[in-house]
XYZ file of C-alpha atoms in Angstrom:
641
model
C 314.955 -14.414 124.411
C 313.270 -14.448 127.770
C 309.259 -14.677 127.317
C 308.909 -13.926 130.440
C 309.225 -10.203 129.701
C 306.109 -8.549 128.713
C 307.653 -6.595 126.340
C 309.441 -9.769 124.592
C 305.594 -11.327 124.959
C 303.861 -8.527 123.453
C 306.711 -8.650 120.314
C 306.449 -12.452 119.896
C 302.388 -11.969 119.452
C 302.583 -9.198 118.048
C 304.596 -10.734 115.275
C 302.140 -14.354 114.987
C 299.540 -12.455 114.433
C 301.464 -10.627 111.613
C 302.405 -14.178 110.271
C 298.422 -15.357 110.664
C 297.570 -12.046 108.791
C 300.331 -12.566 106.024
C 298.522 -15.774 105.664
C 295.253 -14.867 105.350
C 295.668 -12.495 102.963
C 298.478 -14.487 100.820
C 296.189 -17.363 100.701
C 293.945 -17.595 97.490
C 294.719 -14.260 96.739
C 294.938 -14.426 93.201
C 292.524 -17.428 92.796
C 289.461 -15.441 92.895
C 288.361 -13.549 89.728
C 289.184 -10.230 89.254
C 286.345 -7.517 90.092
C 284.816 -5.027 88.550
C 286.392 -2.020 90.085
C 289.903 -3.774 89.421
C 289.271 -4.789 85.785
C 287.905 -0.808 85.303
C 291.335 0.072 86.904
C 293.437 -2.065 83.900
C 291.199 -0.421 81.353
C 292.105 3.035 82.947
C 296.129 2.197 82.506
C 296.508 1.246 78.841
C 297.831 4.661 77.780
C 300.930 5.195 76.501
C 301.778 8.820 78.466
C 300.778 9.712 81.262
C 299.245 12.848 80.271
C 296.852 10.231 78.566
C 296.634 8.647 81.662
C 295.569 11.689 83.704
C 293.675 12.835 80.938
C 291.511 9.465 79.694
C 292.569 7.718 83.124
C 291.463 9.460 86.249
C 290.368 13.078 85.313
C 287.380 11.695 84.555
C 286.937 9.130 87.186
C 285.928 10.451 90.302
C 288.513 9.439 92.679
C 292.537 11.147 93.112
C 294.769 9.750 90.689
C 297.509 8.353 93.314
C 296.384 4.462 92.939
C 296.001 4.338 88.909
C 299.356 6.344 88.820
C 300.791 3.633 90.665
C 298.844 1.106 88.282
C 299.990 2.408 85.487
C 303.665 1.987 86.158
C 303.484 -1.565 87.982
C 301.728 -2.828 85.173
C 304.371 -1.885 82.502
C 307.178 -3.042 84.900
C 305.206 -6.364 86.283
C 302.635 -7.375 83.857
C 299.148 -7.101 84.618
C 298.241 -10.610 86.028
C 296.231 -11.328 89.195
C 299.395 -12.055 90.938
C 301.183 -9.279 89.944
C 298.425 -6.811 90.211
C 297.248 -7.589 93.729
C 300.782 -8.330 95.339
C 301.892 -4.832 96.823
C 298.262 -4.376 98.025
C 298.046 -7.691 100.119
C 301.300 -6.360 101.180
C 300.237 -2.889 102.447
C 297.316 -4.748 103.910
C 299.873 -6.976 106.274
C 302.023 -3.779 106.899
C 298.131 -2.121 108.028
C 297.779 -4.505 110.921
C 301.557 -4.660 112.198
C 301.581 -0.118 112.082
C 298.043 -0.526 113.858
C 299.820 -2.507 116.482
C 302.792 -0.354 116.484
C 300.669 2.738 117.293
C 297.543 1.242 119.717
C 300.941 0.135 121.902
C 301.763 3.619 122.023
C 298.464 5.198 122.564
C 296.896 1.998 125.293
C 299.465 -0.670 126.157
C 300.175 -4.024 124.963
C 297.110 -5.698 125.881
C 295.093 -3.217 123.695
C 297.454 -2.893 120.663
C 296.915 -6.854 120.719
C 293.819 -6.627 120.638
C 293.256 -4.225 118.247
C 295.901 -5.839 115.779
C 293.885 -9.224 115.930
C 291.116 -7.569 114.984
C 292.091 -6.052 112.116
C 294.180 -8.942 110.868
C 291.325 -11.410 111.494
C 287.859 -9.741 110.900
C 286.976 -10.185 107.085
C 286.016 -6.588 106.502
C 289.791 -5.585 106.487
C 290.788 -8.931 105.298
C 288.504 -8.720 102.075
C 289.793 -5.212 100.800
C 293.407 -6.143 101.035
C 293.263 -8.842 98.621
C 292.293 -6.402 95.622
C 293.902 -3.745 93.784
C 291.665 -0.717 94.470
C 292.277 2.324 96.931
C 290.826 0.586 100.328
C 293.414 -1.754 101.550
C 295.793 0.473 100.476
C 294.304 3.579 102.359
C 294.220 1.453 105.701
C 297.581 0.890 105.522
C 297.946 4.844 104.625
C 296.262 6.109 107.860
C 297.851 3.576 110.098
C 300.850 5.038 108.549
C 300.075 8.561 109.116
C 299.001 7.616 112.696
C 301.772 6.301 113.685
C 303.962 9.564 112.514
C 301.575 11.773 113.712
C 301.755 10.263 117.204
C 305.298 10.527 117.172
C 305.175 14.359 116.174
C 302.185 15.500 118.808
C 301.909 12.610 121.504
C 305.746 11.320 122.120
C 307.762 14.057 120.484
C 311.578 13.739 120.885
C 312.734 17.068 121.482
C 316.052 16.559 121.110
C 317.594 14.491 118.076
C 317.033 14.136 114.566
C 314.285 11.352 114.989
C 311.654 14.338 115.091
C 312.703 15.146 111.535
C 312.802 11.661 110.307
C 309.258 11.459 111.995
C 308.286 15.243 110.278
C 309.013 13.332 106.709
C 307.507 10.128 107.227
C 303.974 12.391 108.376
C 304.257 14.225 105.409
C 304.595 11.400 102.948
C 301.922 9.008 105.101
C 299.848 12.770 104.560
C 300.292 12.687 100.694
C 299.464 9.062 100.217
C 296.544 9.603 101.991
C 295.532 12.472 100.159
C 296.294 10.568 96.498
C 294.675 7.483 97.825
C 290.993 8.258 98.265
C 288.725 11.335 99.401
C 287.158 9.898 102.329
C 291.361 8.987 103.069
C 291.855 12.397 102.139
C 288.886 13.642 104.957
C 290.714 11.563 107.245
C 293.675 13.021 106.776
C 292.437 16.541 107.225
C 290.396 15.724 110.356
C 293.886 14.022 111.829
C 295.618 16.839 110.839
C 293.392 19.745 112.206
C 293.079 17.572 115.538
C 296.874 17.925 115.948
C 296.575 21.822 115.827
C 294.820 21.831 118.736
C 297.327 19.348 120.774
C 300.771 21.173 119.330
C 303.117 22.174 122.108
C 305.719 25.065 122.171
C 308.502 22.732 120.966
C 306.809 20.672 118.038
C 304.163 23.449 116.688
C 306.602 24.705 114.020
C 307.366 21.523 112.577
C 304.238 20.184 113.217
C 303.164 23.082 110.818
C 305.179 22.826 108.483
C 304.631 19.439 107.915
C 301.439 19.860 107.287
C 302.039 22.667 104.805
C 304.313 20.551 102.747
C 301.539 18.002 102.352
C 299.148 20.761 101.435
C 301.545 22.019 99.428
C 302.741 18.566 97.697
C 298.585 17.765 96.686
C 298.022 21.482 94.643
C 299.094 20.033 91.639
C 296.047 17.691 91.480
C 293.595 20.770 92.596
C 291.869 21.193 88.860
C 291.328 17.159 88.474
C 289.466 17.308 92.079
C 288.001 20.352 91.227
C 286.211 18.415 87.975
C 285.263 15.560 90.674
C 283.313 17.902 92.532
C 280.978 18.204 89.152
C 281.220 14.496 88.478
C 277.783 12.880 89.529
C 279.884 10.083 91.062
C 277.769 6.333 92.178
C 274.932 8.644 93.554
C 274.176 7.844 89.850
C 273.521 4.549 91.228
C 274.088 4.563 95.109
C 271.270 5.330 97.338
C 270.552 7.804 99.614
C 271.986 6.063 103.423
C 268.980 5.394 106.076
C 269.518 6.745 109.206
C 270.299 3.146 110.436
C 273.141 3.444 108.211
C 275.827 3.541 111.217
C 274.397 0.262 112.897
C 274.699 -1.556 110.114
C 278.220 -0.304 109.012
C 279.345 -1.812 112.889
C 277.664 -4.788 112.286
C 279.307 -5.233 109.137
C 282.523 -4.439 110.642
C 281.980 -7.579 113.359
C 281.442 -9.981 110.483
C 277.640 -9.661 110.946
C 278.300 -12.155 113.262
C 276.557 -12.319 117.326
C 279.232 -13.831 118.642
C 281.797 -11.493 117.632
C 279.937 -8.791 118.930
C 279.757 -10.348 122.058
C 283.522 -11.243 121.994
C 283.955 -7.584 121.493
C 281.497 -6.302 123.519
C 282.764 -8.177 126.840
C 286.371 -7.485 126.703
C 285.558 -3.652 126.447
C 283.085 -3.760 129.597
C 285.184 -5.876 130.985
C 288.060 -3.238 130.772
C 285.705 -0.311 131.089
C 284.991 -1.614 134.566
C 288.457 -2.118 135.723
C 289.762 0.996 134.184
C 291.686 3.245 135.535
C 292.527 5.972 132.961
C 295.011 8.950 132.944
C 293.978 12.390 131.345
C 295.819 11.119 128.691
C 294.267 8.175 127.526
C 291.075 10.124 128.430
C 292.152 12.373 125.311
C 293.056 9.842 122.931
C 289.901 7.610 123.965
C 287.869 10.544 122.557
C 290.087 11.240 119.782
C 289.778 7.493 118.477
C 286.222 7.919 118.438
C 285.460 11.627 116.686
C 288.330 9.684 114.004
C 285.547 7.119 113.967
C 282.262 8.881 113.542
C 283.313 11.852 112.370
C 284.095 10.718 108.486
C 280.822 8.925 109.142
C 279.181 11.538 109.868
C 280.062 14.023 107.059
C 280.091 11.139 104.168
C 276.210 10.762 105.807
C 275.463 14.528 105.371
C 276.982 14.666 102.020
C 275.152 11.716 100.989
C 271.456 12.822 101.804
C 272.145 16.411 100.722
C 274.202 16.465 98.023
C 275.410 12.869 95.907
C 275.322 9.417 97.624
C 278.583 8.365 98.024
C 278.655 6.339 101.807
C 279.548 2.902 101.692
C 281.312 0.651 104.152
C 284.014 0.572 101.879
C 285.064 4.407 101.890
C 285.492 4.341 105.661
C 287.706 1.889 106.106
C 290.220 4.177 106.438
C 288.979 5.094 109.748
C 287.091 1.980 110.758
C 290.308 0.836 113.109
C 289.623 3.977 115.411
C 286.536 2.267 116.818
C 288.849 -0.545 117.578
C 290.914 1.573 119.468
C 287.854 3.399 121.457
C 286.596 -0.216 122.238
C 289.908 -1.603 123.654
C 291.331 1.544 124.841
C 289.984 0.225 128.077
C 292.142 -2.406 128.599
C 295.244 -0.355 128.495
C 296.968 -2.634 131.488
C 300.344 -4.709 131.398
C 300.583 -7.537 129.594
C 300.345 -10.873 131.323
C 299.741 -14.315 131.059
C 295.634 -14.110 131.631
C 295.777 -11.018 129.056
C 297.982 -13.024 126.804
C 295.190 -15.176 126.989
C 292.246 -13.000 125.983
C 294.225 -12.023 122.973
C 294.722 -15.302 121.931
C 291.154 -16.225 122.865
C 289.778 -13.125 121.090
C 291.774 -13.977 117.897
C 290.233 -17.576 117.603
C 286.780 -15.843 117.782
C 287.712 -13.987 115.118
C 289.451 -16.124 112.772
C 286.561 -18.848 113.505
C 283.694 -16.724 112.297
C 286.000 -15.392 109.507
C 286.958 -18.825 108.167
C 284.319 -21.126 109.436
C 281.219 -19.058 109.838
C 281.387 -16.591 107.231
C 283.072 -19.229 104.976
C 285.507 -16.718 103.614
C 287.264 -18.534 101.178
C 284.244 -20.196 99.633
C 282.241 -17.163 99.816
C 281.374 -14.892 96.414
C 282.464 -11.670 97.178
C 282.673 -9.762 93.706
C 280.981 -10.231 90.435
C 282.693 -13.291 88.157
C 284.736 -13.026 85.333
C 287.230 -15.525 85.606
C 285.243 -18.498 85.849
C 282.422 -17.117 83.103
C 285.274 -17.010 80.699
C 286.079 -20.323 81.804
C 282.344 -21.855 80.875
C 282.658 -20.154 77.904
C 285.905 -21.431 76.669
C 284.461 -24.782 77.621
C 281.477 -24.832 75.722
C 283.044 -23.370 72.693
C 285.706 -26.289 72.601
C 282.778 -28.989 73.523
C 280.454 -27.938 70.871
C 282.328 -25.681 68.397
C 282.277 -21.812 68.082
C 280.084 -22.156 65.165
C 277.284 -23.755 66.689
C 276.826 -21.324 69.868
C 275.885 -17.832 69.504
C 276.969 -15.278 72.201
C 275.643 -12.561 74.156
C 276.479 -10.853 77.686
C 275.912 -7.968 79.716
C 279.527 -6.460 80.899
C 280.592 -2.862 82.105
C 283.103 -3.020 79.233
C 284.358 -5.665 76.952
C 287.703 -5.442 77.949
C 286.534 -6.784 81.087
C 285.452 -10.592 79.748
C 288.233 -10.066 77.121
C 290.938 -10.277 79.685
C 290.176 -14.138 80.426
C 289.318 -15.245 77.392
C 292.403 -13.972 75.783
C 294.728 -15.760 78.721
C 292.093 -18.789 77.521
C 293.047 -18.440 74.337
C 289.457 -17.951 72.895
C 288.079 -15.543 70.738
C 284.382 -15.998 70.975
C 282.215 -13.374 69.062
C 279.614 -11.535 70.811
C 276.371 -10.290 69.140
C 275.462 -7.803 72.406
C 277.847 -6.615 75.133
C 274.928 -4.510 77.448
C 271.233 -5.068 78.270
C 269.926 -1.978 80.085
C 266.591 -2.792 79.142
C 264.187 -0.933 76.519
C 266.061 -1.014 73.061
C 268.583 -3.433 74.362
C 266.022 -6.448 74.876
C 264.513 -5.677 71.223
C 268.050 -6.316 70.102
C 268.979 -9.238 71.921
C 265.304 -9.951 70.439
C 266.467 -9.567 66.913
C 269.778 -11.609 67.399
C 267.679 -14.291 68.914
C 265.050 -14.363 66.062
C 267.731 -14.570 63.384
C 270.173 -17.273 65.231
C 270.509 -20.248 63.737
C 272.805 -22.092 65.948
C 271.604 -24.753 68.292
C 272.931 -23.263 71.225
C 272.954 -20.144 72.950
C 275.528 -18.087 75.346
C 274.277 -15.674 77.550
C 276.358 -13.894 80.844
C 276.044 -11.376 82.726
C 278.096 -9.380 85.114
C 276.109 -6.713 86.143
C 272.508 -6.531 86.042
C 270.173 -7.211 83.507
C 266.274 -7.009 83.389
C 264.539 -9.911 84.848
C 263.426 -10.901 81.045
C 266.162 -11.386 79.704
C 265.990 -14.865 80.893
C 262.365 -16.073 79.552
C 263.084 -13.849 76.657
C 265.925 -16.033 75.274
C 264.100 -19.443 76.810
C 260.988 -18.580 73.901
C 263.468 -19.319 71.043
C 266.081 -21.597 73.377
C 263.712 -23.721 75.604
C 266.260 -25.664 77.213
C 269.129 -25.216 79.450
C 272.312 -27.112 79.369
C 274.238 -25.253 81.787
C 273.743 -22.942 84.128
C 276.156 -20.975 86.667
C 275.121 -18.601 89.085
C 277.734 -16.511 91.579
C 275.505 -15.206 94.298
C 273.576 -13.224 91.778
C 276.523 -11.261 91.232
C 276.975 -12.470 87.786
C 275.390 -15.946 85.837
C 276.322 -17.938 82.532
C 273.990 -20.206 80.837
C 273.922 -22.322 77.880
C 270.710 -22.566 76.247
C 269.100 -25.196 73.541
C 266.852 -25.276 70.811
C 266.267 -28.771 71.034
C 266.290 -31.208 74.458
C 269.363 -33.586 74.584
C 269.986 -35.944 77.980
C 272.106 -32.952 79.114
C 269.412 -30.494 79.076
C 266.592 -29.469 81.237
C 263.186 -27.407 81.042
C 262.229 -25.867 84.531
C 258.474 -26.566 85.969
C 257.028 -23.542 88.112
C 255.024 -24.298 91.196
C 252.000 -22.720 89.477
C 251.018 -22.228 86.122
C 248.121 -20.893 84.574
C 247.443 -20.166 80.651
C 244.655 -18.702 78.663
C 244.448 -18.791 74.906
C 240.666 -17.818 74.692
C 239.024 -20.839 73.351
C 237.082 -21.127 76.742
C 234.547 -19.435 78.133
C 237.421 -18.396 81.221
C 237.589 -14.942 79.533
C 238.988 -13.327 83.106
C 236.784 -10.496 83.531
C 236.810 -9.575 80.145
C 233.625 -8.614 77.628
C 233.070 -11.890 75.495
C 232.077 -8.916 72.813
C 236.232 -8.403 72.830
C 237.022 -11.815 70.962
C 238.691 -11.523 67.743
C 238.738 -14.359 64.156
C 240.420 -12.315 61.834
C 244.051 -12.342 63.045
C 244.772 -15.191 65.785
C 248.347 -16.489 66.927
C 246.822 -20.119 67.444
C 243.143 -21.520 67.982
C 240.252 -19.307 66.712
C 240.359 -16.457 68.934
C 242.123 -13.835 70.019
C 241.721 -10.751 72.233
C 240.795 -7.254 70.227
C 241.758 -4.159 72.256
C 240.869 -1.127 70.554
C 240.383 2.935 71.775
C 236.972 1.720 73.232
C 239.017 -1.407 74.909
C 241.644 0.525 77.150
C 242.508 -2.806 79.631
C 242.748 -6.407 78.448
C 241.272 -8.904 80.452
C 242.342 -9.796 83.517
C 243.744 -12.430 86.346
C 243.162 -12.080 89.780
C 243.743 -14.480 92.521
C 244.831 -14.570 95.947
C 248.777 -14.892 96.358
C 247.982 -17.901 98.484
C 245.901 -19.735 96.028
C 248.782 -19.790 93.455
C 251.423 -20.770 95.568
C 252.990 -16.834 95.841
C 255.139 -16.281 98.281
C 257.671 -14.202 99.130
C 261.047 -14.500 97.158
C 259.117 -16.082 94.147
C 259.496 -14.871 90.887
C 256.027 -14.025 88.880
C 256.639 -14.549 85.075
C 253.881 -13.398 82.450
C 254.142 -13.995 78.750
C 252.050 -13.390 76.302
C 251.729 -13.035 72.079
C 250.902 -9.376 71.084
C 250.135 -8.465 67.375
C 250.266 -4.371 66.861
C 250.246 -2.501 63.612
C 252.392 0.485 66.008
C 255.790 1.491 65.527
C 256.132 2.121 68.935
C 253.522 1.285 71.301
C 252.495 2.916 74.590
C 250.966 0.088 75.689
C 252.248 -2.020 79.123
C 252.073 -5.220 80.857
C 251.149 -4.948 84.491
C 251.624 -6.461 87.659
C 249.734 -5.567 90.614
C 249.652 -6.278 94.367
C 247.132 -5.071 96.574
C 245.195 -5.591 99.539
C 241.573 -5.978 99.342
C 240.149 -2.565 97.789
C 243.623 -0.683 98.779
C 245.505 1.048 96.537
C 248.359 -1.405 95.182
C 251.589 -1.470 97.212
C 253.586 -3.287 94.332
C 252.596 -1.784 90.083
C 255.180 -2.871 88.150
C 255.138 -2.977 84.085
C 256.893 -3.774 81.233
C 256.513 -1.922 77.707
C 255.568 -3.733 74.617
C 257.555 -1.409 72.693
C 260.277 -3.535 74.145
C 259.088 -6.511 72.309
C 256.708 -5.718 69.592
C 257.860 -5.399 66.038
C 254.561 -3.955 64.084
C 252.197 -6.175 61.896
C 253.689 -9.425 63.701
C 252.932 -11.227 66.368
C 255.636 -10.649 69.400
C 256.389 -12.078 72.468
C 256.088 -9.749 75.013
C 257.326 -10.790 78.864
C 257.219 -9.926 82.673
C 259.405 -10.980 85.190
C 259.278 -9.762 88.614
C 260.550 -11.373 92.026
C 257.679 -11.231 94.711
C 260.252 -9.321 97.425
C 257.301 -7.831 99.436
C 254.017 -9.888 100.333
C 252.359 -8.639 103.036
C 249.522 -11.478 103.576
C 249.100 -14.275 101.791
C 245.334 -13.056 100.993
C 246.393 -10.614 98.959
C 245.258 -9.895 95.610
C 247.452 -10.155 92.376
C 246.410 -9.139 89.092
C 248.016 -9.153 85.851
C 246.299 -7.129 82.654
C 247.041 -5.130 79.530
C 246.904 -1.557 79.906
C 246.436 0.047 76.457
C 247.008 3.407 77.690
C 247.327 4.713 74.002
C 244.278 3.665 72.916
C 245.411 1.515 69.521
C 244.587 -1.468 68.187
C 246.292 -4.249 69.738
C 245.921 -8.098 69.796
C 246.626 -10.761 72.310
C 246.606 -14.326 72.726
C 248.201 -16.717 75.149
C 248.677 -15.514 78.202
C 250.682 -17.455 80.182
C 251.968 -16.750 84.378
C 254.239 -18.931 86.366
C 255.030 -18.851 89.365
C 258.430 -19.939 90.622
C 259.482 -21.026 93.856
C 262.879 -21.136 92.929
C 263.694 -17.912 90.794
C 266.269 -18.284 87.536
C 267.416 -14.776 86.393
């Protein structure tokens, strides 16, 4: 093979940067636990029919069924391990970069279809979706697919022939994956579509069209399941609204968050831009690279502050190459040694602030499973299933159930979810009537802040603790200290149990004999007593700063079933109305004619001076009879959820 040639050079990078890719994506790809959104997609295949499967699996889910139909019949053929599961997506994502390439060289050149292939083979937005099993690797490779075929049906038709018709099916079946695959791949794939209508010439309009009726055509079946998406609330439940910043920080995110890909990036476009010397042609498909861009952007935005949140960088990676191609459309000359150069030089950039920078491989990307399981497993070997009670916060059992069972461990769990309210007096109950010297807690999705000091008031100590970005956590708590163990000190602690004369504001007329949780006194809040007494400092002067987390405690004795009565946290500046109220309800704690321990727990994520006053009190809003004694706040410079 001659090098020489720029078409033989263009091939023979072309195809290392396919091997590099391959690589990337191969690599670990099936060491890294499972996420949620893939261990939600094995829960949605164990059906025996598939009418069970349309009608348990994805009816109800929100997205087209094309990806769990696909799920659902890999699994029964291939098993549904991490290897198996994730294999044909790392594979579409290789095939994504080399059809990018394929179709940039039509559209720009060599140089730019380098380029552009480098980019997304190296940059760890594409990289990171095609090493799960959900819709967004997949739905790159899709619309690089359906790219590809449509530029062979409206840019470089073959009149004569029977490629055109090989080209007419291959549209039509990139179309329908497309249109299985994802909605946002789905608006893609109309706004690609309608864009061709407008380019059609009098020898490919008719096939052109009926191409595109065929796919229309090929998706009614699934009308009534979207149809029932359209009423599903969807993650607005849980996504918010996009600020109008939103598109900034979707390109940033694209680079890698990263300066000096940016710059990379940004100089090999002005670079070109200055030298360029474009045809009419690539004027057109400069402009139609960008509308690709922005325009699924821009409707996702729309939808998302008018109707139901649903914009996330994720749902537009289906177009997110397009940008690539407006960026490097500009260097659209023949391939040469200097060029070769750049690309090579450009993919280094890239793969260094992938690998080394962003520390890809070492990096938490998802929530943990695998490796919570694995603690688990440990400690129930280590110290016997009988001494450790367990407790965790998971989307669905299934989802810690699938490790544990390829552990071979069957640990029993007292409480799978902790939303808060009725869910911490639970995990209060199970906690009060433990009698094991250790106990289990994980989470994989969030729980509330208390949770933590909660279980620390009947297991002081910690033996273990794992944290995953505060994606997910495991911990094993003690009753008792051991050489193993530890018991955290907070930068700044203050306590009040009322046998002083600090009574923090409060009218010495409030003290209380007759029912006390330790000492002589307690504090008597009655419908004449609607606030408890209260501390106020400075954030400075107790060692707040931003990022801390505050944690109150105190014991509260009420003779209510359910109490309207809150803890608060306050932040203010001097006689300003509080820019951070937070509380937390004793009816989350309090069992009546007992004394409870009733908790707090708030990170300090705005401070605006370090003058600033915090206060922390007992609202007794409903006016009953309540009783506290020893108030305790921390404050910790190093937050523990």
């Amino acid at each position: 093979m001659n090098m020489n040639l720029p078409k033989n050079r263009s091939l023979f990078l072309a195809l290392i940067i396919l091997l590099l890719a391959a690589a990337l994506r191969f690599f670990h790809y099936t060491g890294f636990s499972l996420s949620n959104d893939e261990l939600s997609a094995l829960v949605r295949v164990q059906f025996e029919t598939f009418n069970e499967l349309v009608e348990k699996g994805f009816y109800v889910d929100g997205h087209p069924g094309g990806i769990q139909t696909f799920l659902f019949y890999w699994v029964k053929i291939f098993g549904d391990s991490a290897a198996s599961l994730r294999f044909p997506f790392v594979v579409m994502g290789v095939l994504a970069v080399w059809f990018s390439w394929l179709t940039a060289r039509r559209w720009f050149g060599d140089t730019s279809a380098l380029l552009i292939a480098s980019s997304v083979a190296f940059l760890q937005f594409p990289l990171l979706f095609s090493q799960i099993a959900r819709p967004y690797g997949a739905g790159l490779f899709f619309s690089m697919l359906t790219v590809y075929f449509w530029t062979r049906l409206i840019v470089d038709f073959e009149i004569n022939g029977i490629r055109k018709y090989w080209d007419a099916g291959g549209y039509v079946i990139a179309n329908v994956l497309m249109m299985y695959n994802h909605y946002f791949s789905f608006l893609l794939a109309s706004i690609i579509g309608l864009t061709g209508l407008f380019m059609m010439k009098r020898y490919n309009w008719h096939l052109y069209l009926i191409s595109g009726f065929l796919s229309a055509l090929l998706f009614v079946p699934h009308i009534p399941i979207t149809l029932n998406h359209l009423s599903i609330g969807g993650v607005g439940l849980w996504l918010g609204k996009p600020g109008f910043d939103w598109i900034f920080q979707h390109v940033f995110y694209i680079f890698n968050q990263s300066l000096w890909v940016i710059v990379a990036v940004g100089l090999i476009s002005l670079i070109g831009f200055i030298g360029s010397r474009s045809d009419k042609r690539t004027r057109a498909l400069r402009v139609i690279a960008l509308m690709w861009f922005l325009t699924p952007i821009a409707i996702g935005f729309l939808y998302s502050r008018w109707v139901n949140p649903v914009l996330q960088d994720s749902v537009v990676i289906f177009s997110f190459p397009f940008l690539l191609f407006f960026l490097f459309s500009f260097t659209q000359v023949t391939l040469d040694k200097h060029r070769a150069l750049i690309v090579a030089l450009l993919g280094m950039v890239l793969l260094g602030s992938t690998l080394i920078e962003k520390k890809y491989y070492r990096t938490q990307h998802f929530g943990e499973f695998k490796d919570v399981a694995k603690n688990i497993a440990a400690w129930d070997q280590e110290f016997g299933d009988i001494n450790i009670t367990c407790a965790i916060s998971v989307n669905n059992p299934y989802y810690i159930e699938y490790y544990l069972k390829r552990l071979q461990t069957n640990p029993k769990f007292m409480q799978y979810d902790n939303r808060g309210g009725s869910d911490l007096y639970r995990l209060k109950e199970i906690l009060e009537t433990s009698q094991t010297p250790y106990f289990v807690y994980a989470w994989t999705k969030s729980v509330p802040y208390e949770t933590h000091d909660l279980i620390r008031y009947y297991y002081p100590y910690i033996v273990k603790h794992f944290d995953y970005a505060d994606l997910s956590a495991v911990t094993l708590y003690a009753k008792e200290t051991s050489a193993s163990s530890s018991s955290d000190r907070p930068a700044f602690q203050v306590s009040n149990n009322f046998e002083t004369n600090d009574l923090w504001s409060m009218k010495e007329q409030m003290l209380d004999t007759s029912i006390v949780f330790s000492g002589r006194h307690s504090i008597l809040l009655n419908p004449e007593n609607e606030f408890g007494p209260t501390f106020q400092a400075a954030a400075g002067d107790i060692q707040a700063r931003e990022g801390c987390m505050i944690r109150v405690s105190l014991m509260v004795y009420t003779t209510t079933e359910s109490s309207k009565a809150t803890l608060v946290f306050s932040l203010e500046q001097w006689e300003q109305t509080p820019y951070i109220w937070i509380t937390s309800s004793i009816s989350n704690y309090a069992r009546p004619n007992s004394w409870s321990p009733v908790f707090l727990t708030t990170p300090l994520n705005k401070l605006l001076s370090s003058r600033d006053i915090l206060k922390v009190y007992l609202w007794n809003q409903g006016q009953e009879k309540i009783y506290l004694d020893d108030i305790r706040i921390d404050v910790d410079s190093q937050p523990m959820r």
